[in-house]
Amino acid sequence: TARLIRMEWTSDGAFEDAASATFTNRNLPVPQFTSGSSNGVFTLTTSALSLTYNYVSGSPEFTPDNLRVQLLGQDGLTGSWAPNTTNTGNLLGTLRTLDGVNGAINLNCTQLNNPSLHCTFGLISTLGWSLVDDSSNALFTPAVSGQWQWMQARAQASGDIDWYFFGHGLNFRLALNEFTLVAGQIPLPPRFAFGIWWSRYWAYSDIELMELVSEYEIHDTPLDVLVTDMDWHITFYKEAYQGKKDQAGQTIGWTGFTWDNN
């Protein structure tokens, strides 16, 4: 779009058109733009952004010295971005999991020294831009009639780059909207998800779970979601401790539909 630019660099010049786990639609209507090259510098300009890329000086891959995107006055913002720029205005994001978290946690990913939490910055920033790195995300297999599409690892060389630059100024609503154009619509959470949850990592029996629910009834307390965690199926602890993996590459015992009737 006029405010969303995909920037891709590969060592062999072969670019990726397949949908990724994040960006499922790469084929949007092309906005109005102008482009051209002069003295080894490529320029692309839309109504909102201006990109310049010097493809003859130094390294051809994207660096702070050869690539820059300028905001063209949206909401009074005229800043610019280059690779490795720290987004000090990002309004923070979320974590993949709260396992191991006790109490408040800092969602500034640059200050969170715990990679197992997979902290990810959000799309909106008071600086007017954000960058999503799709370089290593898995791809969908090609669509074949009558068959499911599966995920596959990228066949990429080290250093290949696939970036999405969101330059929406302070129009945060538009940034989120245009993300759904390339990444798919986000369903509205159901009402029960905002209610009262019970969740505990514990190997409950069926009788214990019924007693737990009875306690809520006895005390006239609402209960909207009851999470049974993972011990409803066979967990294969011994195999997991040996490092065995399933077909999805996950540790055995953390996935599957094997009911533990004991």
C-alpha atoms as an extended CHARMM CRD file, in Angstrom:
* protein
*
       262  EXT
         1         1  THR       CA              0.0000000000        0.0000000000        0.0000000000  PROA      1               0.0000000000
         2         2  ALA       CA              1.0720000000        3.6470000000        0.0530000000  PROA      2               0.0000000000
         3         3  ARG       CA              2.2130000000        3.1710000000        3.6590000000  PROA      3               0.0000000000
         4         4  LEU       CA              3.3590000000       -0.4580000000        3.5850000000  PROA      4               0.0000000000
         5         5  ILE       CA              6.4730000000       -1.5620000000        1.6890000000  PROA      5               0.0000000000
         6         6  ARG       CA              7.9500000000       -5.0440000000        1.3810000000  PROA      6               0.0000000000
         7         7  MET       CA             11.7630000000       -5.0580000000        1.0640000000  PROA      7               0.0000000000
         8         8  GLU       CA             13.4350000000       -8.3000000000        0.0060000000  PROA      8               0.0000000000
         9         9  TRP       CA             17.0650000000       -9.1030000000       -0.7300000000  PROA      9               0.0000000000
        10        10  THR       CA             18.5020000000      -12.5080000000       -1.6460000000  PROA      10              0.0000000000
        11        11  SER       CA             22.0080000000      -13.4800000000       -2.5950000000  PROA      11              0.0000000000
        12        12  ASP       CA             20.8250000000      -15.3230000000       -5.7160000000  PROA      12              0.0000000000
        13        13  GLY       CA             18.1540000000      -12.8290000000       -6.8100000000  PROA      13              0.0000000000
        14        14  ALA       CA             15.3420000000      -15.3970000000       -6.4150000000  PROA      14              0.0000000000
        15        15  PHE       CA             12.4790000000      -13.7900000000       -4.5500000000  PROA      15              0.0000000000
        16        16  GLU       CA              9.7910000000      -15.5260000000       -2.5360000000  PROA      16              0.0000000000
        17        17  ASP       CA              6.1370000000      -15.2890000000       -3.5860000000  PROA      17              0.0000000000
        18        18  ALA       CA              4.7230000000      -18.1110000000       -1.4420000000  PROA      18              0.0000000000
        19        19  ALA       CA              2.6280000000      -17.1870000000        1.5910000000  PROA      19              0.0000000000
        20        20  SER       CA              4.4470000000      -17.3140000000        4.9120000000  PROA      20              0.0000000000
        21        21  ALA       CA              3.1870000000      -18.1890000000        8.3680000000  PROA      21              0.0000000000
        22        22  THR       CA              2.7810000000      -14.4570000000        9.0290000000  PROA      22              0.0000000000
        23        23  PHE       CA              2.0360000000      -12.9140000000        5.6460000000  PROA      23              0.0000000000
        24        24  THR       CA             -0.5640000000      -15.0270000000        3.8860000000  PROA      24              0.0000000000
        25        25  ASN       CA             -1.4140000000      -12.5530000000        1.1030000000  PROA      25              0.0000000000
        26        26  ARG       CA              1.3230000000      -10.9120000000       -0.9340000000  PROA      26              0.0000000000
        27        27  ASN       CA             -0.9110000000       -9.8430000000       -3.8260000000  PROA      27              0.0000000000
        28        28  LEU       CA             -2.5220000000       -6.4700000000       -3.0570000000  PROA      28              0.0000000000
        29        29  PRO       CA             -3.6940000000       -3.7700000000       -5.4810000000  PROA      29              0.0000000000
        30        30  VAL       CA             -0.6860000000       -1.6240000000       -6.4150000000  PROA      30              0.0000000000
        31        31  PRO       CA             -0.9800000000        1.9690000000       -5.0850000000  PROA      31              0.0000000000
        32        32  GLN       CA              0.1110000000        5.0170000000       -7.0280000000  PROA      32              0.0000000000
        33        33  PHE       CA              3.8900000000        5.4100000000       -6.9580000000  PROA      33              0.0000000000
        34        34  THR       CA              6.8660000000        6.7310000000       -8.8630000000  PROA      34              0.0000000000
        35        35  SER       CA             10.2380000000        5.0280000000       -9.1420000000  PROA      35              0.0000000000
        36        36  GLY       CA             13.5410000000        5.4030000000      -10.9190000000  PROA      36              0.0000000000
        37        37  SER       CA             17.2900000000        4.8490000000      -10.7740000000  PROA      37              0.0000000000
        38        38  SER       CA             20.1070000000        7.3450000000      -11.1150000000  PROA      38              0.0000000000
        39        39  ASN       CA             23.8170000000        6.8820000000      -10.4420000000  PROA      39              0.0000000000
        40        40  GLY       CA             23.2320000000        3.5540000000       -8.7220000000  PROA      40              0.0000000000
        41        41  VAL       CA             20.4790000000        4.8330000000       -6.4400000000  PROA      41              0.0000000000
        42        42  PHE       CA             16.9510000000        3.4230000000       -6.7080000000  PROA      42              0.0000000000
        43        43  THR       CA             14.1030000000        5.6240000000       -5.4780000000  PROA      43              0.0000000000
        44        44  LEU       CA             10.4800000000        4.6780000000       -4.8540000000  PROA      44              0.0000000000
        45        45  THR       CA              7.9460000000        7.2590000000       -3.6900000000  PROA      45              0.0000000000
        46        46  THR       CA              4.2930000000        6.9470000000       -2.6820000000  PROA      46              0.0000000000
        47        47  SER       CA              1.9800000000        9.5740000000       -1.2250000000  PROA      47              0.0000000000
        48        48  ALA       CA              3.2250000000        8.6760000000        2.2590000000  PROA      48              0.0000000000
        49        49  LEU       CA              6.7720000000        7.2720000000        1.9790000000  PROA      49              0.0000000000
        50        50  SER       CA              9.9830000000        7.6880000000        0.0310000000  PROA      50              0.0000000000
        51        51  LEU       CA             12.4800000000        4.7910000000       -0.1660000000  PROA      51              0.0000000000
        52        52  THR       CA             16.0590000000        5.1310000000       -1.4230000000  PROA      52              0.0000000000
        53        53  TYR       CA             18.4460000000        2.2220000000       -1.9830000000  PROA      53              0.0000000000
        54        54  ASN       CA             22.0530000000        2.5980000000       -3.1340000000  PROA      54              0.0000000000
        55        55  TYR       CA             22.7420000000       -0.7250000000       -4.8370000000  PROA      55              0.0000000000
        56        56  VAL       CA             26.2820000000       -0.0570000000       -6.0560000000  PROA      56              0.0000000000
        57        57  SER       CA             28.1280000000        1.2350000000       -3.0000000000  PROA      57              0.0000000000
        58        58  GLY       CA             29.5270000000       -1.2340000000       -0.4860000000  PROA      58              0.0000000000
        59        59  SER       CA             27.5510000000       -4.3790000000        0.3160000000  PROA      59              0.0000000000
        60        60  PRO       CA             24.4990000000       -5.0740000000       -1.8710000000  PROA      60              0.0000000000
        61        61  GLU       CA             22.4240000000       -6.4210000000        1.0420000000  PROA      61              0.0000000000
        62        62  PHE       CA             20.4360000000       -3.8820000000        3.0460000000  PROA      62              0.0000000000
        63        63  THR       CA             22.5470000000       -1.8470000000        5.4780000000  PROA      63              0.0000000000
        64        64  PRO       CA             22.1760000000        1.4830000000        7.3070000000  PROA      64              0.0000000000
        65        65  ASP       CA             24.4890000000        2.9900000000        4.6670000000  PROA      65              0.0000000000
        66        66  ASN       CA             22.4930000000        2.0500000000        1.5670000000  PROA      66              0.0000000000
        67        67  LEU       CA             18.7980000000        1.8650000000        2.5380000000  PROA      67              0.0000000000
        68        68  ARG       CA             16.4920000000        4.5240000000        3.9820000000  PROA      68              0.0000000000
        69        69  VAL       CA             12.7500000000        5.1730000000        4.1920000000  PROA      69              0.0000000000
        70        70  GLN       CA             11.4900000000        8.7100000000        4.7950000000  PROA      70              0.0000000000
        71        71  LEU       CA              8.0630000000        9.5950000000        6.2220000000  PROA      71              0.0000000000
        72        72  LEU       CA              6.4840000000       12.3300000000        4.0990000000  PROA      72              0.0000000000
        73        73  GLY       CA              4.7790000000       14.4380000000        6.7540000000  PROA      73              0.0000000000
        74        74  GLN       CA              1.9780000000       12.1290000000        7.9010000000  PROA      74              0.0000000000
        75        75  ASP       CA              0.4470000000       13.5790000000       11.0650000000  PROA      75              0.0000000000
        76        76  GLY       CA              3.3150000000       16.0440000000       11.0710000000  PROA      76              0.0000000000
        77        77  LEU       CA              5.9110000000       13.2370000000       11.2770000000  PROA      77              0.0000000000
        78        78  THR       CA              8.9100000000       13.6000000000        8.9550000000  PROA      78              0.0000000000
        79        79  GLY       CA             11.3290000000       11.1230000000       10.5130000000  PROA      79              0.0000000000
        80        80  SER       CA             13.1920000000        8.3800000000        8.7040000000  PROA      80              0.0000000000
        81        81  TRP       CA             14.1990000000        4.7600000000        9.1910000000  PROA      81              0.0000000000
        82        82  ALA       CA             17.2850000000        2.7460000000        8.2410000000  PROA      82              0.0000000000
        83        83  PRO       CA             18.2830000000       -0.8450000000        9.0790000000  PROA      83              0.0000000000
        84        84  ASN       CA             19.2490000000       -1.3960000000       12.7310000000  PROA      84              0.0000000000
        85        85  THR       CA             17.3490000000        1.7240000000       13.8560000000  PROA      85              0.0000000000
        86        86  THR       CA             15.9500000000        1.2270000000       17.3590000000  PROA      86              0.0000000000
        87        87  ASN       CA             12.2420000000        2.0150000000       17.5430000000  PROA      87              0.0000000000
        88        88  THR       CA             12.1920000000        3.9470000000       20.8110000000  PROA      88              0.0000000000
        89        89  GLY       CA              8.5290000000        4.9070000000       20.3450000000  PROA      89              0.0000000000
        90        90  ASN       CA              7.0750000000        1.4200000000       19.8840000000  PROA      90              0.0000000000
        91        91  LEU       CA              3.9710000000        0.9300000000       22.0320000000  PROA      91              0.0000000000
        92        92  LEU       CA              5.1050000000       -2.5820000000       22.9200000000  PROA      92              0.0000000000
        93        93  GLY       CA              3.6650000000       -5.9370000000       22.0610000000  PROA      93              0.0000000000
        94        94  THR       CA              3.1650000000       -9.2840000000       23.6900000000  PROA      94              0.0000000000
        95        95  LEU       CA              4.6980000000      -12.6010000000       24.7180000000  PROA      95              0.0000000000
        96        96  ARG       CA              4.0890000000      -16.0130000000       23.2060000000  PROA      96              0.0000000000
        97        97  THR       CA              3.6820000000      -17.5530000000       26.6410000000  PROA      97              0.0000000000
        98        98  LEU       CA              3.3950000000      -16.5880000000       30.2940000000  PROA      98              0.0000000000
        99        99  ASP       CA              4.9820000000      -19.8370000000       31.4500000000  PROA      99              0.0000000000
       100       100  GLY       CA              7.5030000000      -18.9970000000       34.1350000000  PROA      100             0.0000000000
       101       101  VAL       CA              6.1450000000      -15.4770000000       34.6200000000  PROA      101             0.0000000000
       102       102  ASN       CA              5.2010000000      -14.4380000000       38.1510000000  PROA      102             0.0000000000
       103       103  GLY       CA              3.7330000000      -10.9620000000       38.4970000000  PROA      103             0.0000000000
       104       104  ALA       CA              4.3450000000       -7.9570000000       36.2560000000  PROA      104             0.0000000000
       105       105  ILE       CA              6.7050000000       -8.2480000000       33.2880000000  PROA      105             0.0000000000
       106       106  ASN       CA              8.3720000000       -5.6730000000       31.0490000000  PROA      106             0.0000000000
       107       107  LEU       CA              7.0660000000       -5.8370000000       27.4710000000  PROA      107             0.0000000000
       108       108  ASN       CA              9.9760000000       -3.8080000000       26.1020000000  PROA      108             0.0000000000
       109       109  CYS       CA             11.6230000000       -6.6390000000       24.1790000000  PROA      109             0.0000000000
       110       110  THR       CA             15.0200000000       -4.9080000000       24.0860000000  PROA      110             0.0000000000
       111       111  GLN       CA             15.1360000000       -5.0360000000       27.8930000000  PROA      111             0.0000000000
       112       112  LEU       CA             13.7410000000       -8.5600000000       28.3380000000  PROA      112             0.0000000000
       113       113  ASN       CA             16.6290000000      -11.0050000000       28.6150000000  PROA      113             0.0000000000
       114       114  ASN       CA             14.5880000000      -14.1840000000       28.3370000000  PROA      114             0.0000000000
       115       115  PRO       CA             14.3960000000      -15.5260000000       24.7670000000  PROA      115             0.0000000000
       116       116  SER       CA             12.1280000000      -18.4070000000       25.8330000000  PROA      116             0.0000000000
       117       117  LEU       CA              9.2580000000      -15.9260000000       26.2420000000  PROA      117             0.0000000000
       118       118  HSD       CA              9.4930000000      -14.9140000000       22.5500000000  PROA      118             0.0000000000
       119       119  CYS       CA              8.7470000000      -11.2290000000       23.1550000000  PROA      119             0.0000000000
       120       120  THR       CA              7.4830000000       -9.4820000000       20.0030000000  PROA      120             0.0000000000
       121       121  PHE       CA              7.0270000000       -5.7510000000       19.4470000000  PROA      121             0.0000000000
       122       122  GLY       CA              3.7050000000       -4.4790000000       18.1450000000  PROA      122             0.0000000000
       123       123  LEU       CA              2.9270000000       -2.6170000000       14.9160000000  PROA      123             0.0000000000
       124       124  ILE       CA              2.2910000000        0.8800000000       16.2330000000  PROA      124             0.0000000000
       125       125  SER       CA              4.7750000000        3.4850000000       17.3880000000  PROA      125             0.0000000000
       126       126  THR       CA              4.8280000000        7.1690000000       18.2480000000  PROA      126             0.0000000000
       127       127  LEU       CA              7.6850000000        7.4470000000       15.7300000000  PROA      127             0.0000000000
       128       128  GLY       CA              5.2030000000        6.5510000000       12.9770000000  PROA      128             0.0000000000
       129       129  TRP       CA              6.8450000000        3.3520000000       11.7340000000  PROA      129             0.0000000000
       130       130  SER       CA              7.5250000000       -0.2790000000       12.5890000000  PROA      130             0.0000000000
       131       131  LEU       CA              9.3740000000       -3.1250000000       10.9040000000  PROA      131             0.0000000000
       132       132  VAL       CA              8.3480000000       -6.7940000000       10.7630000000  PROA      132             0.0000000000
       133       133  ASP       CA             11.1200000000       -9.2710000000        9.9130000000  PROA      133             0.0000000000
       134       134  ASP       CA              9.6810000000      -12.2090000000        7.9540000000  PROA      134             0.0000000000
       135       135  SER       CA             13.0820000000      -13.4960000000        6.8210000000  PROA      135             0.0000000000
       136       136  SER       CA             13.0580000000      -16.8230000000        8.6300000000  PROA      136             0.0000000000
       137       137  ASN       CA              9.3430000000      -17.5550000000        8.9850000000  PROA      137             0.0000000000
       138       138  ALA       CA              8.1110000000      -20.8390000000        7.5020000000  PROA      138             0.0000000000
       139       139  LEU       CA              6.2570000000      -20.9200000000        4.1710000000  PROA      139             0.0000000000
       140       140  PHE       CA              3.0810000000      -22.6340000000        3.0150000000  PROA      140             0.0000000000
       141       141  THR       CA              3.5440000000      -25.3700000000        0.4430000000  PROA      141             0.0000000000
       142       142  PRO       CA              2.0920000000      -24.6280000000       -3.0260000000  PROA      142             0.0000000000
       143       143  ALA       CA             -1.6860000000      -24.9870000000       -3.3150000000  PROA      143             0.0000000000
       144       144  VAL       CA             -2.7620000000      -28.2700000000       -4.9100000000  PROA      144             0.0000000000
       145       145  SER       CA             -6.4210000000      -28.9990000000       -5.5740000000  PROA      145             0.0000000000
       146       146  GLY       CA             -7.9200000000      -31.3290000000       -2.9730000000  PROA      146             0.0000000000
       147       147  GLN       CA             -4.9040000000      -31.2150000000       -0.6620000000  PROA      147             0.0000000000
       148       148  TRP       CA             -4.1040000000      -29.3620000000        2.5380000000  PROA      148             0.0000000000
       149       149  GLN       CA             -1.3110000000      -26.7920000000        2.4530000000  PROA      149             0.0000000000
       150       150  TRP       CA              1.4140000000      -27.5090000000        4.9850000000  PROA      150             0.0000000000
       151       151  MET       CA              4.2800000000      -25.5020000000        6.3870000000  PROA      151             0.0000000000
       152       152  GLN       CA              7.8550000000      -25.8760000000        5.1860000000  PROA      152             0.0000000000
       153       153  ALA       CA             11.1260000000      -24.2110000000        6.1010000000  PROA      153             0.0000000000
       154       154  ARG       CA             12.5050000000      -21.5760000000        3.7690000000  PROA      154             0.0000000000
       155       155  ALA       CA             15.2650000000      -22.6720000000        1.4190000000  PROA      155             0.0000000000
       156       156  GLN       CA             17.2570000000      -19.5260000000        2.0100000000  PROA      156             0.0000000000
       157       157  ALA       CA             20.8880000000      -18.5950000000        2.1710000000  PROA      157             0.0000000000
       158       158  SER       CA             22.3890000000      -16.9810000000        5.2450000000  PROA      158             0.0000000000
       159       159  GLY       CA             21.8060000000      -13.2410000000        5.1460000000  PROA      159             0.0000000000
       160       160  ASP       CA             18.6880000000      -13.2770000000        2.9480000000  PROA      160             0.0000000000
       161       161  ILE       CA             16.2500000000      -10.5390000000        3.9900000000  PROA      161             0.0000000000
       162       162  ASP       CA             12.4620000000      -10.2470000000        3.8480000000  PROA      162             0.0000000000
       163       163  TRP       CA             11.1430000000       -7.1580000000        5.6530000000  PROA      163             0.0000000000
       164       164  TYR       CA              7.7780000000       -5.3900000000        5.8530000000  PROA      164             0.0000000000
       165       165  PHE       CA              7.9450000000       -1.6650000000        6.6550000000  PROA      165             0.0000000000
       166       166  PHE       CA              4.8140000000       -0.1120000000        8.1530000000  PROA      166             0.0000000000
       167       167  GLY       CA              4.9470000000        3.6890000000        7.8260000000  PROA      167             0.0000000000
       168       168  HSD       CA              1.5180000000        4.7750000000        9.0260000000  PROA      168             0.0000000000
       169       169  GLY       CA              2.4230000000        7.8190000000       11.0910000000  PROA      169             0.0000000000
       170       170  LEU       CA              0.0120000000        8.1230000000       13.9980000000  PROA      170             0.0000000000
       171       171  ASN       CA             -2.8520000000        6.4730000000       12.1350000000  PROA      171             0.0000000000
       172       172  PHE       CA             -2.6890000000        3.3570000000       14.2950000000  PROA      172             0.0000000000
       173       173  ARG       CA             -6.0730000000        2.0800000000       13.1910000000  PROA      173             0.0000000000
       174       174  LEU       CA             -4.9450000000        2.0880000000        9.5410000000  PROA      174             0.0000000000
       175       175  ALA       CA             -1.7020000000        0.2830000000       10.4530000000  PROA      175             0.0000000000
       176       176  LEU       CA             -3.6700000000       -2.5380000000       12.0610000000  PROA      176             0.0000000000
       177       177  ASN       CA             -6.1280000000       -2.6110000000        9.1620000000  PROA      177             0.0000000000
       178       178  GLU       CA             -3.4040000000       -2.9110000000        6.5310000000  PROA      178             0.0000000000
       179       179  PHE       CA             -1.6970000000       -5.6250000000        8.5530000000  PROA      179             0.0000000000
       180       180  THR       CA             -4.8620000000       -7.7110000000        8.1660000000  PROA      180             0.0000000000
       181       181  LEU       CA             -4.7180000000       -7.1830000000        4.3800000000  PROA      181             0.0000000000
       182       182  VAL       CA             -1.4290000000       -9.0740000000        4.1840000000  PROA      182             0.0000000000
       183       183  ALA       CA             -1.6390000000      -11.2580000000        7.2900000000  PROA      183             0.0000000000
       184       184  GLY       CA             -5.3290000000      -12.1730000000        7.3360000000  PROA      184             0.0000000000
       185       185  GLN       CA             -8.2560000000      -11.0070000000        9.3940000000  PROA      185             0.0000000000
       186       186  ILE       CA             -8.1130000000      -11.3500000000       13.1730000000  PROA      186             0.0000000000
       187       187  PRO       CA            -11.2540000000      -12.8810000000       14.7090000000  PROA      187             0.0000000000
       188       188  LEU       CA            -12.9440000000      -11.0290000000       17.5420000000  PROA      188             0.0000000000
       189       189  PRO       CA            -12.3880000000      -12.9220000000       20.8210000000  PROA      189             0.0000000000
       190       190  PRO       CA            -15.5850000000      -14.5720000000       22.1050000000  PROA      190             0.0000000000
       191       191  ARG       CA            -17.2560000000      -13.0160000000       25.1430000000  PROA      191             0.0000000000
       192       192  PHE       CA            -16.4140000000      -15.9670000000       27.4020000000  PROA      192             0.0000000000
       193       193  ALA       CA            -12.6940000000      -15.3070000000       26.8860000000  PROA      193             0.0000000000
       194       194  PHE       CA            -13.0680000000      -12.1260000000       28.9540000000  PROA      194             0.0000000000
       195       195  GLY       CA            -14.6480000000      -14.0110000000       31.8590000000  PROA      195             0.0000000000
       196       196  ILE       CA            -13.1980000000      -16.0010000000       34.7530000000  PROA      196             0.0000000000
       197       197  TRP       CA            -10.6730000000      -18.7300000000       33.9620000000  PROA      197             0.0000000000
       198       198  TRP       CA             -9.2850000000      -21.6550000000       35.9260000000  PROA      198             0.0000000000
       199       199  SER       CA             -5.9490000000      -22.9480000000       34.6800000000  PROA      199             0.0000000000
       200       200  ARG       CA             -3.3580000000      -25.0380000000       36.4700000000  PROA      200             0.0000000000
       201       201  TYR       CA             -0.6030000000      -27.2950000000       35.1470000000  PROA      201             0.0000000000
       202       202  TRP       CA             -1.6880000000      -30.3870000000       37.0900000000  PROA      202             0.0000000000
       203       203  ALA       CA             -2.5930000000      -33.9880000000       36.2600000000  PROA      203             0.0000000000
       204       204  TYR       CA             -6.2240000000      -33.7830000000       37.3560000000  PROA      204             0.0000000000
       205       205  SER       CA             -8.4270000000      -36.8560000000       37.3540000000  PROA      205             0.0000000000
       206       206  ASP       CA            -11.9940000000      -36.5770000000       36.0700000000  PROA      206             0.0000000000
       207       207  ILE       CA            -13.2990000000      -36.7020000000       39.6570000000  PROA      207             0.0000000000
       208       208  GLU       CA            -10.9730000000      -33.8860000000       40.7580000000  PROA      208             0.0000000000
       209       209  LEU       CA            -12.1590000000      -31.6790000000       37.9020000000  PROA      209             0.0000000000
       210       210  MET       CA            -15.8020000000      -32.2610000000       38.8100000000  PROA      210             0.0000000000
       211       211  GLU       CA            -15.0410000000      -31.4240000000       42.4360000000  PROA      211             0.0000000000
       212       212  LEU       CA            -13.2860000000      -28.2520000000       41.3050000000  PROA      212             0.0000000000
       213       213  VAL       CA            -16.3250000000      -27.1060000000       39.3300000000  PROA      213             0.0000000000
       214       214  SER       CA            -18.5770000000      -27.9830000000       42.2840000000  PROA      214             0.0000000000
       215       215  GLU       CA            -16.5610000000      -25.6020000000       44.4500000000  PROA      215             0.0000000000
       216       216  TYR       CA            -17.4120000000      -22.7430000000       42.0910000000  PROA      216             0.0000000000
       217       217  GLU       CA            -21.1000000000      -23.7070000000       42.2820000000  PROA      217             0.0000000000
       218       218  ILE       CA            -21.0500000000      -23.9780000000       46.0790000000  PROA      218             0.0000000000
       219       219  HSD       CA            -19.5360000000      -20.5100000000       46.4180000000  PROA      219             0.0000000000
       220       220  ASP       CA            -21.7970000000      -19.0560000000       43.7230000000  PROA      220             0.0000000000
       221       221  THR       CA            -18.7960000000      -17.9380000000       41.6630000000  PROA      221             0.0000000000
       222       222  PRO       CA            -18.9860000000      -17.7800000000       37.8650000000  PROA      222             0.0000000000
       223       223  LEU       CA            -16.6150000000      -19.9190000000       35.8150000000  PROA      223             0.0000000000
       224       224  ASP       CA            -16.3350000000      -19.3120000000       32.0710000000  PROA      224             0.0000000000
       225       225  VAL       CA            -13.2710000000      -21.3300000000       31.0430000000  PROA      225             0.0000000000
       226       226  LEU       CA            -11.7800000000      -24.4900000000       32.5600000000  PROA      226             0.0000000000
       227       227  VAL       CA             -8.3040000000      -25.2670000000       31.1980000000  PROA      227             0.0000000000
       228       228  THR       CA             -7.1070000000      -28.8500000000       31.6830000000  PROA      228             0.0000000000
       229       229  ASP       CA             -3.6040000000      -28.0610000000       30.3620000000  PROA      229             0.0000000000
       230       230  MET       CA             -1.7980000000      -31.0500000000       28.8020000000  PROA      230             0.0000000000
       231       231  ASP       CA             -2.3200000000      -34.0530000000       31.0430000000  PROA      231             0.0000000000
       232       232  TRP       CA             -5.5780000000      -35.0860000000       29.4070000000  PROA      232             0.0000000000
       233       233  HSD       CA             -3.4920000000      -37.0680000000       26.9200000000  PROA      233             0.0000000000
       234       234  ILE       CA             -0.5630000000      -39.4440000000       27.2290000000  PROA      234             0.0000000000
       235       235  THR       CA              2.4750000000      -37.2750000000       27.8260000000  PROA      235             0.0000000000
       236       236  PHE       CA              5.2920000000      -39.7270000000       27.1790000000  PROA      236             0.0000000000
       237       237  TYR       CA              7.4930000000      -38.1780000000       29.8560000000  PROA      237             0.0000000000
       238       238  LYS       CA             10.2690000000      -40.7360000000       29.4920000000  PROA      238             0.0000000000
       239       239  GLU       CA             10.5440000000      -40.1720000000       25.7440000000  PROA      239             0.0000000000
       240       240  ALA       CA             10.4020000000      -36.4190000000       26.2580000000  PROA      240             0.0000000000
       241       241  TYR       CA             13.2980000000      -36.5500000000       28.7180000000  PROA      241             0.0000000000
       242       242  GLN       CA             15.2920000000      -38.4420000000       26.0620000000  PROA      242             0.0000000000
       243       243  GLY       CA             14.8130000000      -35.5310000000       23.6720000000  PROA      243             0.0000000000
       244       244  LYS       CA             12.6090000000      -37.4210000000       21.2030000000  PROA      244             0.0000000000
       245       245  LYS       CA             10.6240000000      -35.2670000000       18.7420000000  PROA      245             0.0000000000
       246       246  ASP       CA              7.3290000000      -35.7530000000       16.9500000000  PROA      246             0.0000000000
       247       247  GLN       CA              6.6330000000      -35.0490000000       13.2570000000  PROA      247             0.0000000000
       248       248  ALA       CA              6.1580000000      -31.3520000000       13.9840000000  PROA      248             0.0000000000
       249       249  GLY       CA              9.5900000000      -31.1420000000       15.6150000000  PROA      249             0.0000000000
       250       250  GLN       CA              8.0380000000      -30.6730000000       19.0630000000  PROA      250             0.0000000000
       251       251  THR       CA              9.1270000000      -32.5930000000       22.1440000000  PROA      251             0.0000000000
       252       252  ILE       CA              7.0520000000      -35.7780000000       22.3980000000  PROA      252             0.0000000000
       253       253  GLY       CA              4.2660000000      -35.4410000000       24.9260000000  PROA      253             0.0000000000
       254       254  TRP       CA              3.3660000000      -31.8010000000       24.2790000000  PROA      254             0.0000000000
       255       255  THR       CA              1.1180000000      -32.4160000000       21.2790000000  PROA      255             0.0000000000
       256       256  GLY       CA             -1.2910000000      -35.0670000000       20.0040000000  PROA      256             0.0000000000
       257       257  PHE       CA             -4.7530000000      -36.4730000000       20.6770000000  PROA      257             0.0000000000
       258       258  THR       CA             -3.9450000000      -39.5380000000       22.7820000000  PROA      258             0.0000000000
       259       259  TRP       CA             -6.4270000000      -39.7470000000       25.6620000000  PROA      259             0.0000000000
       260       260  ASP       CA             -4.9740000000      -40.8300000000       28.9880000000  PROA      260             0.0000000000
       261       261  ASN       CA             -7.7250000000      -43.0230000000       30.4070000000  PROA      261             0.0000000000
       262       262  ASN       CA             -5.8070000000      -43.6720000000       33.6090000000  PROA      262             0.0000000000
